[in-house]
Short mmCIF file of C-alpha atoms and ligand atoms in Angstrom, two decimals:
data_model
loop_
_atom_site.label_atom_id
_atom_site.label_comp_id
_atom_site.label_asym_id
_atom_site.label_seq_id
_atom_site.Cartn_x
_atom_site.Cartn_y
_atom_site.Cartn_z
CA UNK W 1 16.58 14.03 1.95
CA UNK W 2 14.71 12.69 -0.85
CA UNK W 3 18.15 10.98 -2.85
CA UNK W 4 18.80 9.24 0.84
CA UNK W 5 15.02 8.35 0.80
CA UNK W 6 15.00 6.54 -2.37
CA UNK W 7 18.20 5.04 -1.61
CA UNK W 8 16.51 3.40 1.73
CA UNK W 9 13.58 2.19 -0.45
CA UNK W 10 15.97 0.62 -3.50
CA UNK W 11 17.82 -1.20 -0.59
CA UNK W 12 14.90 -2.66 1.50
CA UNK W 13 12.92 -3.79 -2.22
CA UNK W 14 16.09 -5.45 -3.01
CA UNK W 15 16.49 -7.00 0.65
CA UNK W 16 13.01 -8.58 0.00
CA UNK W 17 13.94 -9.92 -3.29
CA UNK W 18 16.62 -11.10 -1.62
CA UNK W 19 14.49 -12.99 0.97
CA UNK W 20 11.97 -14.24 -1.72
CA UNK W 21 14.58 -15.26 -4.12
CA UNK W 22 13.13 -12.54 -6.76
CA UNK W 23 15.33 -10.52 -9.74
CA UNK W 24 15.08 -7.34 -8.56
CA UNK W 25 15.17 -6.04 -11.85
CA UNK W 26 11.86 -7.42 -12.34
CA UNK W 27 10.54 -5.21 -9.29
CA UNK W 28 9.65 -1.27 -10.25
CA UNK W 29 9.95 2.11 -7.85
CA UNK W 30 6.94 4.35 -8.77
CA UNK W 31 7.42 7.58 -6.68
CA UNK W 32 4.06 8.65 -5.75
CA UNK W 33 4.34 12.56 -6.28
CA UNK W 34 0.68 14.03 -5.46
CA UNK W 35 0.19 17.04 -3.51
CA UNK W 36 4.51 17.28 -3.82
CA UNK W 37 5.70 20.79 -5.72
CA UNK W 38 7.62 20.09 -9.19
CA UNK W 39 10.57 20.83 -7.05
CA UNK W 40 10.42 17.82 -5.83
CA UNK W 41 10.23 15.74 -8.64
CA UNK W 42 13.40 17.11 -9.87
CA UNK W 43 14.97 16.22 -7.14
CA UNK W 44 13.41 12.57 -7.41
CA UNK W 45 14.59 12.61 -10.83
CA UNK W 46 18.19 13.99 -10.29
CA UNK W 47 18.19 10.89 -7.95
CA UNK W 48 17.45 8.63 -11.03
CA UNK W 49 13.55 8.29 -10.68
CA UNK W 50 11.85 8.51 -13.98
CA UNK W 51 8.42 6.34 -13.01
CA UNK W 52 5.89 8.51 -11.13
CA UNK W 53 2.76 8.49 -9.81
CA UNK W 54 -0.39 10.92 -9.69
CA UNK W 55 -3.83 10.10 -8.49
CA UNK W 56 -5.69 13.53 -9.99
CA UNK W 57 -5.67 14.36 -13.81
CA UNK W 58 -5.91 18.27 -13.26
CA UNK W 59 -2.35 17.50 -11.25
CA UNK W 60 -0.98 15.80 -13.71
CA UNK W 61 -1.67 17.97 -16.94
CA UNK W 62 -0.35 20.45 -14.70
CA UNK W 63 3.21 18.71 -13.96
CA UNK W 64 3.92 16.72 -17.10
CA UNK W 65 4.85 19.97 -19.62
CA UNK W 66 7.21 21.26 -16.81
CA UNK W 67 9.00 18.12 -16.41
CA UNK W 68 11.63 16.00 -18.45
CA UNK W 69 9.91 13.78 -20.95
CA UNK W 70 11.57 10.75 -20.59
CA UNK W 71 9.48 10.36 -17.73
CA UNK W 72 7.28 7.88 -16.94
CA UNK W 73 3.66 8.97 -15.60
CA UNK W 74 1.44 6.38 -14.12
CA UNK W 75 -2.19 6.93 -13.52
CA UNK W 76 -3.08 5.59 -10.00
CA UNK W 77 -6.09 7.13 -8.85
CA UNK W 78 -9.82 6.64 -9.32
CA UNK W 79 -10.54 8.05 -13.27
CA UNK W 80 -13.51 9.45 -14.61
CA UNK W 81 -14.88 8.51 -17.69
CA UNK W 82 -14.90 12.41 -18.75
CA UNK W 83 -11.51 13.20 -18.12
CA UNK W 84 -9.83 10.06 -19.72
CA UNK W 85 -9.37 12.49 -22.85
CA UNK W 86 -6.70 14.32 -21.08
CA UNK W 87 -4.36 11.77 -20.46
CA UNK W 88 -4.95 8.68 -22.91
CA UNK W 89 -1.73 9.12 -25.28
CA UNK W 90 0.05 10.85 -22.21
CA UNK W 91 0.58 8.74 -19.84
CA UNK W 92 2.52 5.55 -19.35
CA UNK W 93 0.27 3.22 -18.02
CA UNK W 94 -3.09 3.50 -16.22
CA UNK W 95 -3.37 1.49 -13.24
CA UNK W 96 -7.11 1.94 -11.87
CA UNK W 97 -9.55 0.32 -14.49
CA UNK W 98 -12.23 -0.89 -12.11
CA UNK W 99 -14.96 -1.08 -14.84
CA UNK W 100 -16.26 -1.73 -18.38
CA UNK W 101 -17.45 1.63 -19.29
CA UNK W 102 -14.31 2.81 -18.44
CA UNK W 103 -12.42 0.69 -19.75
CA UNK W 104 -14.53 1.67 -23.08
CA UNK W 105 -14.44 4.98 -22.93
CA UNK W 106 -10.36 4.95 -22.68
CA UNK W 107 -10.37 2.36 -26.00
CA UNK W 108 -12.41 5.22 -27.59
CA UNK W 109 -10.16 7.81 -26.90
CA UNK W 110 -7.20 5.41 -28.04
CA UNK W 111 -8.34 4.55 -31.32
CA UNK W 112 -8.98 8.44 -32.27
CA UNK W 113 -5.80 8.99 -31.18
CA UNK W 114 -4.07 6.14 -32.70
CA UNK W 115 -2.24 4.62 -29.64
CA UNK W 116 -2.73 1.52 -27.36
CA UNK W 117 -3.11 2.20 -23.76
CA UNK W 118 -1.70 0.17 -21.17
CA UNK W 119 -3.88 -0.32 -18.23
CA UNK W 120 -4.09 -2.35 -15.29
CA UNK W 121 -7.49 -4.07 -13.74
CA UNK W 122 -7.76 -2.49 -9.88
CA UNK W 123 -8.87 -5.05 -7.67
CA UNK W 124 -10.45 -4.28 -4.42
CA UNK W 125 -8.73 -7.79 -2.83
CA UNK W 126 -9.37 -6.42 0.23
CA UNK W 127 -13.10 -5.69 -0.31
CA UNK W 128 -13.36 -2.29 1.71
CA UNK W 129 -16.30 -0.15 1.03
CA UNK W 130 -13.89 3.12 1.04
CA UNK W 131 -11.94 1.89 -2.01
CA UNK W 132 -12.82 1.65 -5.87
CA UNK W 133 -12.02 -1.74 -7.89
CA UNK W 134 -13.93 -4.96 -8.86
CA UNK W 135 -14.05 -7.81 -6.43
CA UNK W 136 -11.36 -10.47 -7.15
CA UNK W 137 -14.92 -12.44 -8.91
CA UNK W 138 -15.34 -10.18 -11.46
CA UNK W 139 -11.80 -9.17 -12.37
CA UNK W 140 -11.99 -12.50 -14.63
CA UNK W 141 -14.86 -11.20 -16.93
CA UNK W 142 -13.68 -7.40 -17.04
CA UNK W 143 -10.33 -8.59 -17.95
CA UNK W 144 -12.23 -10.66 -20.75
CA UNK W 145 -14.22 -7.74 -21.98
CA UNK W 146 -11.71 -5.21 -21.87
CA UNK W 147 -9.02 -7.41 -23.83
CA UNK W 148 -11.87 -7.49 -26.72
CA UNK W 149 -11.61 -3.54 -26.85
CA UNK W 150 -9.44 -2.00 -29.53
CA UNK W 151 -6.49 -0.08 -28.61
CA UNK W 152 -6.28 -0.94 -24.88
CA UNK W 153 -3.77 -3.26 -23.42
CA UNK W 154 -4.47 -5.59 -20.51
CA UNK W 155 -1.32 -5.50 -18.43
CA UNK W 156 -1.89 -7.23 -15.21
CA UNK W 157 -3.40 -5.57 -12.11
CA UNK W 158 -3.41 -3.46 -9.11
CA UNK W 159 -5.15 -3.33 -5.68
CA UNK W 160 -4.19 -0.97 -2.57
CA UNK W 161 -4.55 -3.40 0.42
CA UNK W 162 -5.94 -1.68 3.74
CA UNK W 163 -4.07 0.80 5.93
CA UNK W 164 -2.56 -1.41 8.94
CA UNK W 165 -0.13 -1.08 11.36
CA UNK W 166 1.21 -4.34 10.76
CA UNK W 167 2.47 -4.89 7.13
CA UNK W 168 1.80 -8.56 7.42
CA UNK W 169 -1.61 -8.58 7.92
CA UNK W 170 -1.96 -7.14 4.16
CA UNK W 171 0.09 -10.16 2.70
CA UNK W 172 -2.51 -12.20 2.52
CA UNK W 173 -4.26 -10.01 -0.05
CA UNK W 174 -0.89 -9.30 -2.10
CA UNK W 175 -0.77 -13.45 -2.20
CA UNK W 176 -4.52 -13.20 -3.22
CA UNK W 177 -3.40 -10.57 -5.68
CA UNK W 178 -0.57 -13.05 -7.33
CA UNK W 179 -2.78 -16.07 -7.92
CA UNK W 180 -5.51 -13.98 -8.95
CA UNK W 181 -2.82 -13.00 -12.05
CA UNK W 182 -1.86 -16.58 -12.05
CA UNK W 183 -5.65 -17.65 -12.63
CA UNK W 184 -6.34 -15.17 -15.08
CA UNK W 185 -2.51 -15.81 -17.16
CA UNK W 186 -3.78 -19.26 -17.27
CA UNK W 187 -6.83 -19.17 -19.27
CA UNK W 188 -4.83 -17.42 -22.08
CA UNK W 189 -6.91 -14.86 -22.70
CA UNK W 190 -5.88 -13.13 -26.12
CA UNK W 191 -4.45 -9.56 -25.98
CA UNK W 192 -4.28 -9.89 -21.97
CA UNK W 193 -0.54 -9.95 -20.15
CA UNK W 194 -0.40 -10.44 -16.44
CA UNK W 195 3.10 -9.02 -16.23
CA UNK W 196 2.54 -6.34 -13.97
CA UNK W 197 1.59 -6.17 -10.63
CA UNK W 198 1.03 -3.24 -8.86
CA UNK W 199 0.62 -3.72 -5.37
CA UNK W 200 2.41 -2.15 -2.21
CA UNK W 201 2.86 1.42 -0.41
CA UNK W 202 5.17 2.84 2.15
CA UNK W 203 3.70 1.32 5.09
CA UNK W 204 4.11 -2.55 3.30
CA UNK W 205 5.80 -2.16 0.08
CA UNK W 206 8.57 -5.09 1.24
CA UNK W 207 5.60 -7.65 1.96
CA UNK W 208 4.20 -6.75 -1.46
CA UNK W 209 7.14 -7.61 -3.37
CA UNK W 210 8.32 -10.84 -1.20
CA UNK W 211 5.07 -11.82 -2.91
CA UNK W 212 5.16 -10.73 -5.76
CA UNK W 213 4.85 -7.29 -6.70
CA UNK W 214 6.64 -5.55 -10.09
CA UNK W 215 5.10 -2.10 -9.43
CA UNK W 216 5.31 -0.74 -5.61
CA UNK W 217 3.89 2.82 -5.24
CA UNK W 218 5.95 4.56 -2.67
CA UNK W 219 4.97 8.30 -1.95
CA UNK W 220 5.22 9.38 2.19
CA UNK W 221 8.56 7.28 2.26
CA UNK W 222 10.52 9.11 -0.56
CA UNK W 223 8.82 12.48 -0.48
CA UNK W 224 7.54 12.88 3.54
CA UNK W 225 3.94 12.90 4.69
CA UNK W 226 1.38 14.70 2.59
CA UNK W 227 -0.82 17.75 4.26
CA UNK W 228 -4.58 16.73 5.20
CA UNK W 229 -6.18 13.68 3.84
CA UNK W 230 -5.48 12.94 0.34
CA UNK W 231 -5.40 9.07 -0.62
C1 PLP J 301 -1.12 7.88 -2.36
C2 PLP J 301 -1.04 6.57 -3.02
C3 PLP J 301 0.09 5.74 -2.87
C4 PLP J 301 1.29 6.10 -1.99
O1 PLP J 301 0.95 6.09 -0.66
P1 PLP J 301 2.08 6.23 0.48
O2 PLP J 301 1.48 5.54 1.65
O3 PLP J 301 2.31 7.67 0.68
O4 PLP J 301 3.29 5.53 -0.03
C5 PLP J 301 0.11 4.55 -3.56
N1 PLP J 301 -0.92 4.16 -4.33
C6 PLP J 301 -2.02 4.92 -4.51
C7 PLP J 301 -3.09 4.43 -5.39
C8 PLP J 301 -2.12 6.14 -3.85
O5 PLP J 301 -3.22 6.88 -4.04
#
């Protein structure tokens, strides 16, 4: 089930590079894994995934010893400042800085461990009171700031557009997303890439990367619908 699921997903990312005239080896499969048993995850990995996603640290310190090490664990949920110690040094990349102080707190926790961290900006594009991020305003000035801070590296950013039935009407905040990178990439700001962009789910991951995405998180459509409500 889960092999012929990520199969389906590597086909339709490269149909829409395809369509948008992208490399597809530019474009990354993160396999969102929360609330899934390690069981899973092997099978994931058997099936060549070695990116993965987690939204809660307790889940991730949790999975990570039990699992091969080449893999590549990506921080994608809201992170608070007090549990940044867990997984700075540990993880691949964070992708949910949506301030300064936390931004701070991981550089602190990066230069006592001696490693750089790299993180993405999360940018509420969408502006929905439910979600965490800065506003597409402010991501300017927080990418500023944090780029100052030792041992953190800006990568580029993220934003989870609105649940819809209709993946299209989220494209306009994944092109939003794009020149938002552009913007920022053009004022040069030292120590600050915009390679990455992190930016489409199950329900519109194809939109996101016809416009530009390098990251798509896909959990319900490699590893089936999650119990309850857990974003
Ligand atoms: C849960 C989650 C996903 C994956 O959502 P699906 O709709 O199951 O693909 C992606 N990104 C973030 C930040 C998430 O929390």
């Amino acid at each position: 089930m889960i092999r012929e699921n990520i199969e389906l997903v590597e086909k339709k990312i490269e149909e829409a590079c395809k369509r948008a005239g992208r490399d597809c080896s530019q474009v990354h499969l993160i396999a969102v894994s929360k609330t899934k048993p390690v069981e899973m995850l092997e099978e994931a990995y058997n099936a060549g995934i070695r990116d993965f996603g987690e939204n809660r640290v307790q889940e991730l310190m949790e999975k990570m010893p039990v699992l091969p090490e080449d893999i590549r664990w990506h921080m994608i949920g809201h992170l608070q400042r007090n549990k940044v110690k867990y997984i700075v040094g540990k993880v691949w990349m964070i992708h949910s800085v949506d301030s300064l102080e936390l931004a701070r707190e991981i550089s602190r926790e990066a230069v006592k461990r001696q490693v750089t961290v790299k993180i993405l900006l999360e940018v509420n594009v969408a502006e929905e009171e439910s979600k965490f991020g800065v506003t597409v305003k402010e991501a300017c000035g927080l990418a500023e700031a944090a780029a100052k801070l030792p041992g953190i590296q800006v990568e580029g950013l993220m934003t989870i557009a609105p649940y819809v039935e209709d993946p299209e009407e989220n494209r306009i905040y994944f092109k939003r997303l794009k020149e938002l990178s552009v913007d920022i990439y053009d004022k040069n700001i030292d120590n600050v890439n915009m390679n990455v962009l992190s930016m489409g789910m199950t329900g519109d991951y194809s939109v996101a990367v016809e416009e530009g995405a390098t990251y798509v998180r896909v959990g319900t459509g490699i590893f089936g619908e999650r119990k309850g409500m857990v974003l």
